[in-house]
PDB file of C-alpha atoms in Angstrom:
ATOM      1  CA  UNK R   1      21.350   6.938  -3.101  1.00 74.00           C
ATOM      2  CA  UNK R   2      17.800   7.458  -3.493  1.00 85.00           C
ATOM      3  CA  UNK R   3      15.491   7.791   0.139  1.00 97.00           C
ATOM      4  CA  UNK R   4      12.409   6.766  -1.643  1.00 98.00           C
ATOM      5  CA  UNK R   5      10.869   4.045  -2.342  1.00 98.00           C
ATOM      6  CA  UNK R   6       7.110   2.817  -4.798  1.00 98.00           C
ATOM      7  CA  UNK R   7       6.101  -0.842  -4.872  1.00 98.00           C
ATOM      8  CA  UNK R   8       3.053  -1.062  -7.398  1.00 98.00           C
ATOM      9  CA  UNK R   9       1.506  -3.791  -7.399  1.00 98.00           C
ATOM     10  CA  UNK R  10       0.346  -4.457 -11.373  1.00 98.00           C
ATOM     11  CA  UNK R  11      -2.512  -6.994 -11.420  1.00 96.00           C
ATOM     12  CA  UNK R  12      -4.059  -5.165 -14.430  1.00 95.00           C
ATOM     13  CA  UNK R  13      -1.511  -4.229 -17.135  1.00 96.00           C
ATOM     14  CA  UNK R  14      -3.483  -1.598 -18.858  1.00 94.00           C
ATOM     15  CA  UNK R  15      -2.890   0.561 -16.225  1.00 96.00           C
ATOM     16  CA  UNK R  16       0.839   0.562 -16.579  1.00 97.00           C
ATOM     17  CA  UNK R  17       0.661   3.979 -18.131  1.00 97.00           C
ATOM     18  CA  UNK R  18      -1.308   5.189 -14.724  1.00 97.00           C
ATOM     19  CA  UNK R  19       1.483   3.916 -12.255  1.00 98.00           C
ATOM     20  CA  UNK R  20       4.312   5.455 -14.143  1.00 98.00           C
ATOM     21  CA  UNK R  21       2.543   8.680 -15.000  1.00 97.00           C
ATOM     22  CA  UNK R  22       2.015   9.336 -11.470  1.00 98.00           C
ATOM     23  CA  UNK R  23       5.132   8.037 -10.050  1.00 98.00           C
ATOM     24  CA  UNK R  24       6.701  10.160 -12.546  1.00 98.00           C
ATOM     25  CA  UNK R  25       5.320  13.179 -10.470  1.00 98.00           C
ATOM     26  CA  UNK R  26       8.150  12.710  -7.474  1.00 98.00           C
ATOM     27  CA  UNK R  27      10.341  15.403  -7.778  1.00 98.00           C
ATOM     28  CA  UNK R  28      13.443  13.252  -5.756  1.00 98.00           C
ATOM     29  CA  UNK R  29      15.415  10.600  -7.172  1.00 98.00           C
ATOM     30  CA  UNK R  30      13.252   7.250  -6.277  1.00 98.00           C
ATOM     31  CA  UNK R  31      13.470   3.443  -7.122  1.00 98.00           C
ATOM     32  CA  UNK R  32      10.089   1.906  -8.427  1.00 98.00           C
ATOM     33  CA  UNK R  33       9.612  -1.990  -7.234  1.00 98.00           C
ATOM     34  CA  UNK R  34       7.279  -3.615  -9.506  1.00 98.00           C
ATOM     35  CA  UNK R  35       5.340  -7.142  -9.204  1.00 98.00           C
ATOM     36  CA  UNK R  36       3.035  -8.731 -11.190  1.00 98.00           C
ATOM     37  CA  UNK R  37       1.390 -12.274 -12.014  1.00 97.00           C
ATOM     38  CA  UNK R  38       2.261 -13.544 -15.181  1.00 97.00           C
ATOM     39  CA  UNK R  39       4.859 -14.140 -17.649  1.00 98.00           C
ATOM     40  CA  UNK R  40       2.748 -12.119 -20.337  1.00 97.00           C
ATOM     41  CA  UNK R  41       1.950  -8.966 -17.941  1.00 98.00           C
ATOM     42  CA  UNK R  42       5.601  -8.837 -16.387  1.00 98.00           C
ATOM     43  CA  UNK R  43       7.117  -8.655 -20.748  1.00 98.00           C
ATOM     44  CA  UNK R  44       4.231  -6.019 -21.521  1.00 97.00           C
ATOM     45  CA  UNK R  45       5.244  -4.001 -18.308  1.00 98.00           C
ATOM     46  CA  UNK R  46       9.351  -4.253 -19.290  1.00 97.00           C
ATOM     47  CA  UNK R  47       8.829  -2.797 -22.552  1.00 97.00           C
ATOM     48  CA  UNK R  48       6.643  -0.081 -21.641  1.00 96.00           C
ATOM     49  CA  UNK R  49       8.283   0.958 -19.130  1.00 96.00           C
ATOM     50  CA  UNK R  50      11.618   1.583 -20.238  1.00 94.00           C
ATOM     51  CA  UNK R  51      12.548   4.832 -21.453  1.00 94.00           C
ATOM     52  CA  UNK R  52       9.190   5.995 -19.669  1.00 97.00           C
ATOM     53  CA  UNK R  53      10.132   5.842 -15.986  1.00 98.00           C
ATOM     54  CA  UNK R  54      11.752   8.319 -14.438  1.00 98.00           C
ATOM     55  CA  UNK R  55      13.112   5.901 -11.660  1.00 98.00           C
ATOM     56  CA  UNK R  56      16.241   5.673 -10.961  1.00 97.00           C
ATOM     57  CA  UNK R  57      16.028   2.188 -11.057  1.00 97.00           C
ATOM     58  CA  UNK R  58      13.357  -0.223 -11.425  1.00 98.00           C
ATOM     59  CA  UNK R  59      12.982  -4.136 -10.612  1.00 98.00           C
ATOM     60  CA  UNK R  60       9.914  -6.237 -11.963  1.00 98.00           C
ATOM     61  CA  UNK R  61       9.320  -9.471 -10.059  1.00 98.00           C
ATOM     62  CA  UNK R  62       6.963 -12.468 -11.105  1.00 98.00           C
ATOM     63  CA  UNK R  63       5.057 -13.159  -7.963  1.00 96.00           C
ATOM     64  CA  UNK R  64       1.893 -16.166  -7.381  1.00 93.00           C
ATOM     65  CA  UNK R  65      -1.448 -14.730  -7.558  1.00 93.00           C
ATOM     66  CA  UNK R  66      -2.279 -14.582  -4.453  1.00 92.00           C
ATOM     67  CA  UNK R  67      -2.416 -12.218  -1.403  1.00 90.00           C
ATOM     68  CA  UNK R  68      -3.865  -9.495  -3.298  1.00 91.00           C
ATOM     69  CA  UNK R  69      -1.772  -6.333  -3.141  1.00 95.00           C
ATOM     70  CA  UNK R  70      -0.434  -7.344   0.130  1.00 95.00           C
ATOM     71  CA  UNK R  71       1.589 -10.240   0.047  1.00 96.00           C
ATOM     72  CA  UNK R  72       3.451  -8.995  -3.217  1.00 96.00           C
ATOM     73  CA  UNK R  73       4.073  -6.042  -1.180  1.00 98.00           C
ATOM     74  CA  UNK R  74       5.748  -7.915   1.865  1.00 97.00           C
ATOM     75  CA  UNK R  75       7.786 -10.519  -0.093  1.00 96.00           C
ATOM     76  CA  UNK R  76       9.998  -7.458  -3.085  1.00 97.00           C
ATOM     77  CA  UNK R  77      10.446  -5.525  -0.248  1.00 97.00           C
ATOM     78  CA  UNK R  78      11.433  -8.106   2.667  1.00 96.00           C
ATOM     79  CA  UNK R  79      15.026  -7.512   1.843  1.00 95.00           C
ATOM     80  CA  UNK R  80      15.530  -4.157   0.705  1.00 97.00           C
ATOM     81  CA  UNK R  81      13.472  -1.800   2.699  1.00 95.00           C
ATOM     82  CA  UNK R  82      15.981  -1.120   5.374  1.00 95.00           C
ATOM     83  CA  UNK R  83      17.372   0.693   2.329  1.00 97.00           C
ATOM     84  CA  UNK R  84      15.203   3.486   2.358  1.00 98.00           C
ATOM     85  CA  UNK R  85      13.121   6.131   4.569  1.00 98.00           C
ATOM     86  CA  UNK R  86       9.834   6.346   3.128  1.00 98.00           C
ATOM     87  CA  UNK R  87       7.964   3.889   0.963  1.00 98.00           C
ATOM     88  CA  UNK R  88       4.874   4.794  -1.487  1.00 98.00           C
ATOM     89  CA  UNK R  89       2.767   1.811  -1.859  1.00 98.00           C
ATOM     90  CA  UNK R  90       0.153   1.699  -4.816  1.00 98.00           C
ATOM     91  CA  UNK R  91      -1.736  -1.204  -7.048  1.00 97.00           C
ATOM     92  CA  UNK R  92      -4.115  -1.290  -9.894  1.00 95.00           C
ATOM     93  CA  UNK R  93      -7.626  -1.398  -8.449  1.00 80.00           C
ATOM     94  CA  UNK R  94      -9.756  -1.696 -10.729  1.00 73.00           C
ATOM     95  CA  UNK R  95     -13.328  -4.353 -10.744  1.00 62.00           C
ATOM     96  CA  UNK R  96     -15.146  -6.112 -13.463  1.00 57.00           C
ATOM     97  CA  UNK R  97     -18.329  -6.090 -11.503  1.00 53.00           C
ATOM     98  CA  UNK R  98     -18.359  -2.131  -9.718  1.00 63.00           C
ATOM     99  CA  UNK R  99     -18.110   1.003 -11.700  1.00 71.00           C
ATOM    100  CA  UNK R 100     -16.717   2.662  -8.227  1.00 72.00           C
ATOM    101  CA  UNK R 101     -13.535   1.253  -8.310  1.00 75.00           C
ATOM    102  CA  UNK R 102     -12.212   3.186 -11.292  1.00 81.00           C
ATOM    103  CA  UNK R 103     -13.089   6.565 -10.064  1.00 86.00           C
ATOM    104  CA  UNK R 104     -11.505   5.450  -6.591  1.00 88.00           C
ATOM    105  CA  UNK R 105      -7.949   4.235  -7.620  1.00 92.00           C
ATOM    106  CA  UNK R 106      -7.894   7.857  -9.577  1.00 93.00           C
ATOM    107  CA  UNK R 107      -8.589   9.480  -6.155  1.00 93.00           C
ATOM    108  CA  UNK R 108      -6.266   7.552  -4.186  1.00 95.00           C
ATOM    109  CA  UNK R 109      -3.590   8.245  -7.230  1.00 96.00           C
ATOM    110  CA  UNK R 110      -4.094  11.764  -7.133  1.00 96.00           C
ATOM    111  CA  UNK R 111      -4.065  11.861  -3.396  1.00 96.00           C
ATOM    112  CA  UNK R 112      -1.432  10.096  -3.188  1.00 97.00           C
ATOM    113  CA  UNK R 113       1.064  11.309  -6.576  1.00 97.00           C
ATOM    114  CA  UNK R 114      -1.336  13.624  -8.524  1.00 96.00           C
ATOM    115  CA  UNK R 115       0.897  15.938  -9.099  1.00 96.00           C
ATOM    116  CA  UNK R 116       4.910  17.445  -7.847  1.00 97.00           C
ATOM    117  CA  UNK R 117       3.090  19.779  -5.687  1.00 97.00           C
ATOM    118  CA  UNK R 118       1.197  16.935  -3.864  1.00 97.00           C
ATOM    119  CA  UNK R 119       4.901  14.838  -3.494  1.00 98.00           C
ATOM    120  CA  UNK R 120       6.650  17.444  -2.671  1.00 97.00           C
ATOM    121  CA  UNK R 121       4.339  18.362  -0.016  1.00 97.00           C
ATOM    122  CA  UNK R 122       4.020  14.952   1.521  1.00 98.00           C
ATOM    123  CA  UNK R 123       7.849  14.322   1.416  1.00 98.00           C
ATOM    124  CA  UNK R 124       8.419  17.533   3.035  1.00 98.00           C
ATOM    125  CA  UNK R 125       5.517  16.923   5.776  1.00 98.00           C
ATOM    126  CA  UNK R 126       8.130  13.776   6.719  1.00 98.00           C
ATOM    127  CA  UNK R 127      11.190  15.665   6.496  1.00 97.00           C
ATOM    128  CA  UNK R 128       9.643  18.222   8.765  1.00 98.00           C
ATOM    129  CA  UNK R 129       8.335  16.128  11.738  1.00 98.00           C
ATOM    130  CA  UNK R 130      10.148  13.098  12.482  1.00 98.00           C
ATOM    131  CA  UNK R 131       7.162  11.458  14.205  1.00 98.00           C
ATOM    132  CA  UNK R 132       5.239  11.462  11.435  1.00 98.00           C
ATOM    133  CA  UNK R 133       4.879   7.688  10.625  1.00 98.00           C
ATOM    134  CA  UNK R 134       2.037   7.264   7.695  1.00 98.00           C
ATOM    135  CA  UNK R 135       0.117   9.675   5.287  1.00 98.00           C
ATOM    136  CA  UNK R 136      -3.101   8.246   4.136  1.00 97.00           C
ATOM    137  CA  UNK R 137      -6.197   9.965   2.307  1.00 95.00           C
ATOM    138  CA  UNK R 138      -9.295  10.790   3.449  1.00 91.00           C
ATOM    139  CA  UNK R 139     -11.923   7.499   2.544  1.00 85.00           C
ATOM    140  CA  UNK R 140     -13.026   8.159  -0.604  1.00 80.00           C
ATOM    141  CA  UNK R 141     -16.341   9.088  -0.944  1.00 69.00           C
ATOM    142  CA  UNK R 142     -19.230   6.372   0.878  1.00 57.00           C
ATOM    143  CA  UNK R 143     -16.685   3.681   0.924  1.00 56.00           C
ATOM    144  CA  UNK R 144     -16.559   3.854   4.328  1.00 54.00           C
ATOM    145  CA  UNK R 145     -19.902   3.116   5.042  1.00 48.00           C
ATOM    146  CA  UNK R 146     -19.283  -0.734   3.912  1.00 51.00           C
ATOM    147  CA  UNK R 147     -16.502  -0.883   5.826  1.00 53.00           C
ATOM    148  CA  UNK R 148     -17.451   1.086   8.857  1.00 51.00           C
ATOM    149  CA  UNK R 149     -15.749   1.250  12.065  1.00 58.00           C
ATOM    150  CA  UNK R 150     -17.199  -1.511  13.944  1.00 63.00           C
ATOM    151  CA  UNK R 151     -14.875  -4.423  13.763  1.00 72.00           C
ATOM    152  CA  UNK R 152     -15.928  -7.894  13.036  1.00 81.00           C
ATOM    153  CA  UNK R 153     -14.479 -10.936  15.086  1.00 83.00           C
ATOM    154  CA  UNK R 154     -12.857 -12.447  12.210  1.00 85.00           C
ATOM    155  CA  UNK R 155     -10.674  -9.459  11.175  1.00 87.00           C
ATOM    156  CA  UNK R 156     -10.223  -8.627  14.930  1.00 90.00           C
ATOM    157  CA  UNK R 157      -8.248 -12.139  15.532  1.00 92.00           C
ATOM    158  CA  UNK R 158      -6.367 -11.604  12.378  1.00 92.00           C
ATOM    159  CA  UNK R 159      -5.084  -8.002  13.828  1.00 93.00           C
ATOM    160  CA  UNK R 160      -4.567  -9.494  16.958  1.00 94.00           C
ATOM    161  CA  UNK R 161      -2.532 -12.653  15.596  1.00 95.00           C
ATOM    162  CA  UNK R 162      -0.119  -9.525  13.696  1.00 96.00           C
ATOM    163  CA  UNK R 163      -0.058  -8.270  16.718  1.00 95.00           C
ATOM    164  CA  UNK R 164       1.203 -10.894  18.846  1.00 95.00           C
ATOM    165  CA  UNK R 165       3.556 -12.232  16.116  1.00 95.00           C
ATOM    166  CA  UNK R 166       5.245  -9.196  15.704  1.00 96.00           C
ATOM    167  CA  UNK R 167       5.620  -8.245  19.725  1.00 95.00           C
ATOM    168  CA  UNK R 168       5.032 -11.625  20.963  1.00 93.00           C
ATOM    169  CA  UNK R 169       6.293 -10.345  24.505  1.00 92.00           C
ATOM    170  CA  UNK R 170       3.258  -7.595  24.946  1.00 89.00           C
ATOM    171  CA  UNK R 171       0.122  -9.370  24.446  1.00 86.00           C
ATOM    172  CA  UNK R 172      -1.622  -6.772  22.889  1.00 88.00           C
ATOM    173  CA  UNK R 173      -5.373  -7.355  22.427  1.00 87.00           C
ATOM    174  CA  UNK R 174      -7.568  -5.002  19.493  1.00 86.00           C
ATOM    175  CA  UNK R 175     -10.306  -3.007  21.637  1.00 77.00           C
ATOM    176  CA  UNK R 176     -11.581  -0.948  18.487  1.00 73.00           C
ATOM    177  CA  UNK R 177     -10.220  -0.391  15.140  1.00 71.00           C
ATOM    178  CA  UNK R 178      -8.330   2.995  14.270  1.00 74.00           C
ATOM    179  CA  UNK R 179      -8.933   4.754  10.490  1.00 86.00           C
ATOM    180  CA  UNK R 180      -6.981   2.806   8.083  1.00 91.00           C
ATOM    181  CA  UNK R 181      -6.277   3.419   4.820  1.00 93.00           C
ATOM    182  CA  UNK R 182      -9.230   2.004   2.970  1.00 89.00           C
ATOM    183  CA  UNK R 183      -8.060   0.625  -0.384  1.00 90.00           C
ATOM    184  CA  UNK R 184      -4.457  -0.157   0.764  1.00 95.00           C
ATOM    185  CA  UNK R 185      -2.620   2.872  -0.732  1.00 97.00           C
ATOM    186  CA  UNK R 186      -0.374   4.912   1.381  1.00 98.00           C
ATOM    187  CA  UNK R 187       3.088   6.871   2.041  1.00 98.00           C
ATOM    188  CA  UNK R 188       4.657   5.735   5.082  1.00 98.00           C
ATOM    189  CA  UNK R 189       8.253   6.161   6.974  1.00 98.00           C
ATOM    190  CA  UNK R 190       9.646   2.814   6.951  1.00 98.00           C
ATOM    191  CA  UNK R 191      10.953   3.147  10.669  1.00 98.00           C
ATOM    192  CA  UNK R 192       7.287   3.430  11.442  1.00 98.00           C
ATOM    193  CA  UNK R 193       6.420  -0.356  10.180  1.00 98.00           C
ATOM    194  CA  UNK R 194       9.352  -2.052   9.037  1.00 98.00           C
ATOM    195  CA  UNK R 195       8.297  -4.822  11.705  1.00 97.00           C
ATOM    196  CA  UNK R 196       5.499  -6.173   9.532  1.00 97.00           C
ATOM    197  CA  UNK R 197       8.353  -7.187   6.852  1.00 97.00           C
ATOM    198  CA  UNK R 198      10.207  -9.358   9.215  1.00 95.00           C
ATOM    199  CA  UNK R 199       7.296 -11.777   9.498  1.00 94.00           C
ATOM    200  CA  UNK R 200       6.989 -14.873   7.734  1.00 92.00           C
ATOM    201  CA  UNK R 201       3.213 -15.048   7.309  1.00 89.00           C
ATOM    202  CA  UNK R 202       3.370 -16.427   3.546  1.00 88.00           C
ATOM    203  CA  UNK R 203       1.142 -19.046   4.985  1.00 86.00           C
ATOM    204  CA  UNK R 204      -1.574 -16.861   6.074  1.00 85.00           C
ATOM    205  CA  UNK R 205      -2.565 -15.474   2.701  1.00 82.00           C
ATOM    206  CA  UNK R 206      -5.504 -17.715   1.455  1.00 70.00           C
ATOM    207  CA  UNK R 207      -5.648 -18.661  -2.540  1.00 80.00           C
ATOM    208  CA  UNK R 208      -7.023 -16.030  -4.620  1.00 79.00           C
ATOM    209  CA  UNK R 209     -11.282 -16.489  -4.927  1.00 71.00           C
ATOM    210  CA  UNK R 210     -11.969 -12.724  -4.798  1.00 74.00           C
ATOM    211  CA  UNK R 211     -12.812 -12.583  -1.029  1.00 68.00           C
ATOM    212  CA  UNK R 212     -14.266  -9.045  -0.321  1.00 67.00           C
ATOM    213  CA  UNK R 213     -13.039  -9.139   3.644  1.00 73.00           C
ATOM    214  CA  UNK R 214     -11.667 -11.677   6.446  1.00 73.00           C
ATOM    215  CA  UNK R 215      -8.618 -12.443   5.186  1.00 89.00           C
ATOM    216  CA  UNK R 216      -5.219 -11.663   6.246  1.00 92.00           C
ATOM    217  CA  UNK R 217      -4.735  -9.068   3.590  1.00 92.00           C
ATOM    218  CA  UNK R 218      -7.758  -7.379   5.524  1.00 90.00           C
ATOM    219  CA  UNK R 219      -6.519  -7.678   8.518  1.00 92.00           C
ATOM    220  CA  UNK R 220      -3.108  -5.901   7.403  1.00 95.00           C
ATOM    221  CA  UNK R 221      -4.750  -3.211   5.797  1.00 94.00           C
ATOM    222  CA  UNK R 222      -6.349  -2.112   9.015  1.00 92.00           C
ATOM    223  CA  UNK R 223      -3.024  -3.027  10.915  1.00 95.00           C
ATOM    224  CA  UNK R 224      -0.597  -0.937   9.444  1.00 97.00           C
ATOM    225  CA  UNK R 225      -1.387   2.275  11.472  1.00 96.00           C
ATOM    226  CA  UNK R 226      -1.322   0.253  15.111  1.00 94.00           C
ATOM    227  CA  UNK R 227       2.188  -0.824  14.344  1.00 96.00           C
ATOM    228  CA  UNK R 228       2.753   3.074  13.187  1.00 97.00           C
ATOM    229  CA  UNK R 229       0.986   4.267  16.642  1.00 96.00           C
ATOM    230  CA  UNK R 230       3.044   1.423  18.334  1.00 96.00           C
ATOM    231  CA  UNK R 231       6.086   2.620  17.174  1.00 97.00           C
ATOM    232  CA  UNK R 232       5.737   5.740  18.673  1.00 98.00           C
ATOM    233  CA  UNK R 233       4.638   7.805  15.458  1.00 98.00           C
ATOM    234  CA  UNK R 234       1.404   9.530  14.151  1.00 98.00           C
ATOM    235  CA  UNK R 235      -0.662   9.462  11.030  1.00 98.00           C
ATOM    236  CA  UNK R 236      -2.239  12.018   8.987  1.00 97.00           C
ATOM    237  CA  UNK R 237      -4.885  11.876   6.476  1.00 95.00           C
ATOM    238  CA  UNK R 238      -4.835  14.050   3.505  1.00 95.00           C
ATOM    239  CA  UNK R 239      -7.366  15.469   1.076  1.00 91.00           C
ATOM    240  CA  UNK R 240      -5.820  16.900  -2.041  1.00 81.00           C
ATOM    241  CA  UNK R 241      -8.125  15.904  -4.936  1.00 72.00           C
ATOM    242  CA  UNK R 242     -11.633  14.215  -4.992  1.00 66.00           C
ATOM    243  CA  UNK R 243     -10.982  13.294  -8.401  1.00 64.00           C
TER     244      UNK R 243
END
């Protein structure tokens, strides 16, 4: 029975070959969850994909488009992840209108499953120290300075309605934000935030009009390491590759 889990989240099709070349780099038996929008994309990915993947199994789901990465994310695995220990999650970045994005999904790849080494390290980090909840890389080059730390009111309710939905007995309030991992990529130990696939926040995620911040899917991204903290474990941000 396999400990490890990848949801990739395949907007863009073309980059099939991408997700399983680097998946292909785990070095332990894993299952790959795949979603993606369309009737079209989720035939291309089935034939390509078989007899490519190394997985030892693989599901591809037809999902709405809508909730980015996120929501996809939160609805395959709603049922399953209790199954496993640690979960990889990855999509297919990629813009029309900025050149940046390209070179950034290829450093959060790399960072991420660039190569067995970099796996083998990361799953051994976990296996090592139980209280290690999340593994995130460094923010990729000046990202960060759109995003800053300073967090705006909107985002800062949506954290704070996460956070009262999933401990509604606490009443947890957001002072400032902690690093999160910009670009929504990540290895994390599913005891660390299995919480946030219990809710039922379908509802939440706006339709798709290419918001750049303020939505729900924002607000997760930069709540994924308070539930880890919350739970009692600690993240670490790696730098393996700048490319």
């Amino acid at each position: 029975i396999s400990k490890v889990a990848v949801q990739a989240h395949i907007f863009y099709s073309d980059l099939t070959y991408d997700v399983i070349q680097k998946t292909n780099n785990i070095p332990v038996k894993f299952d790959l969850y795949i979603t993606t929008v369309s009737n079209y994309k989720k035939s291309f990915i089935e034939r390509f994909i078989k007899g490519r993947t190394k997985a030892n199994k693989y599901q591809i789901k037809l999902v709405m488009n809508k909730g980015r990465d996120v929501l996809p994310l939160l609805i395959q695995f709603k049922n399953v992840v209790k199954n496993y220990k640690y979960l990889c999650h990855i999509h297919t970045k990629k813009s029309k209108h900025n050149k940046i994005y390209h070179s950034w999904r290829r450093y959060l790849y790399n960072n991420l499953l660039g190569s067995v080494e970099t796996v083998s390290e990361i799953l051994t980090d976990f296996e090592n120290n139980e209280k290690l909840g999340f593994i995130l890389p460094e923010s990729y080059n000046n990202i960060i300075l759109n995003h800053g730390k300073k967090l705006n009111p909107i985002n800062k309710n949506n954290i704070n309605f996460l956070l009262n939905t999933t401990f509604p007995d606490k009443k947890y309030q957001v002072g400032k934000i902690l690093d999160f991992p910009i670009g929504n990529m990540f290895w994390s130990r599913v005891s660390a935030v299995h919480q946030i696939f219990e809710l039922n926040i379908s509802d939440q995620f706006p339709t798709e009009k290419w918001q750049t911040d303020f939505t729900i899917m924002h607000a997760i991204e930069r709540f994924w390491l308070f539930l880890v903290k919350i739970n009692g474990y600690y993240y670490k941000k790696i730098f393996k590759s700048y490319d």
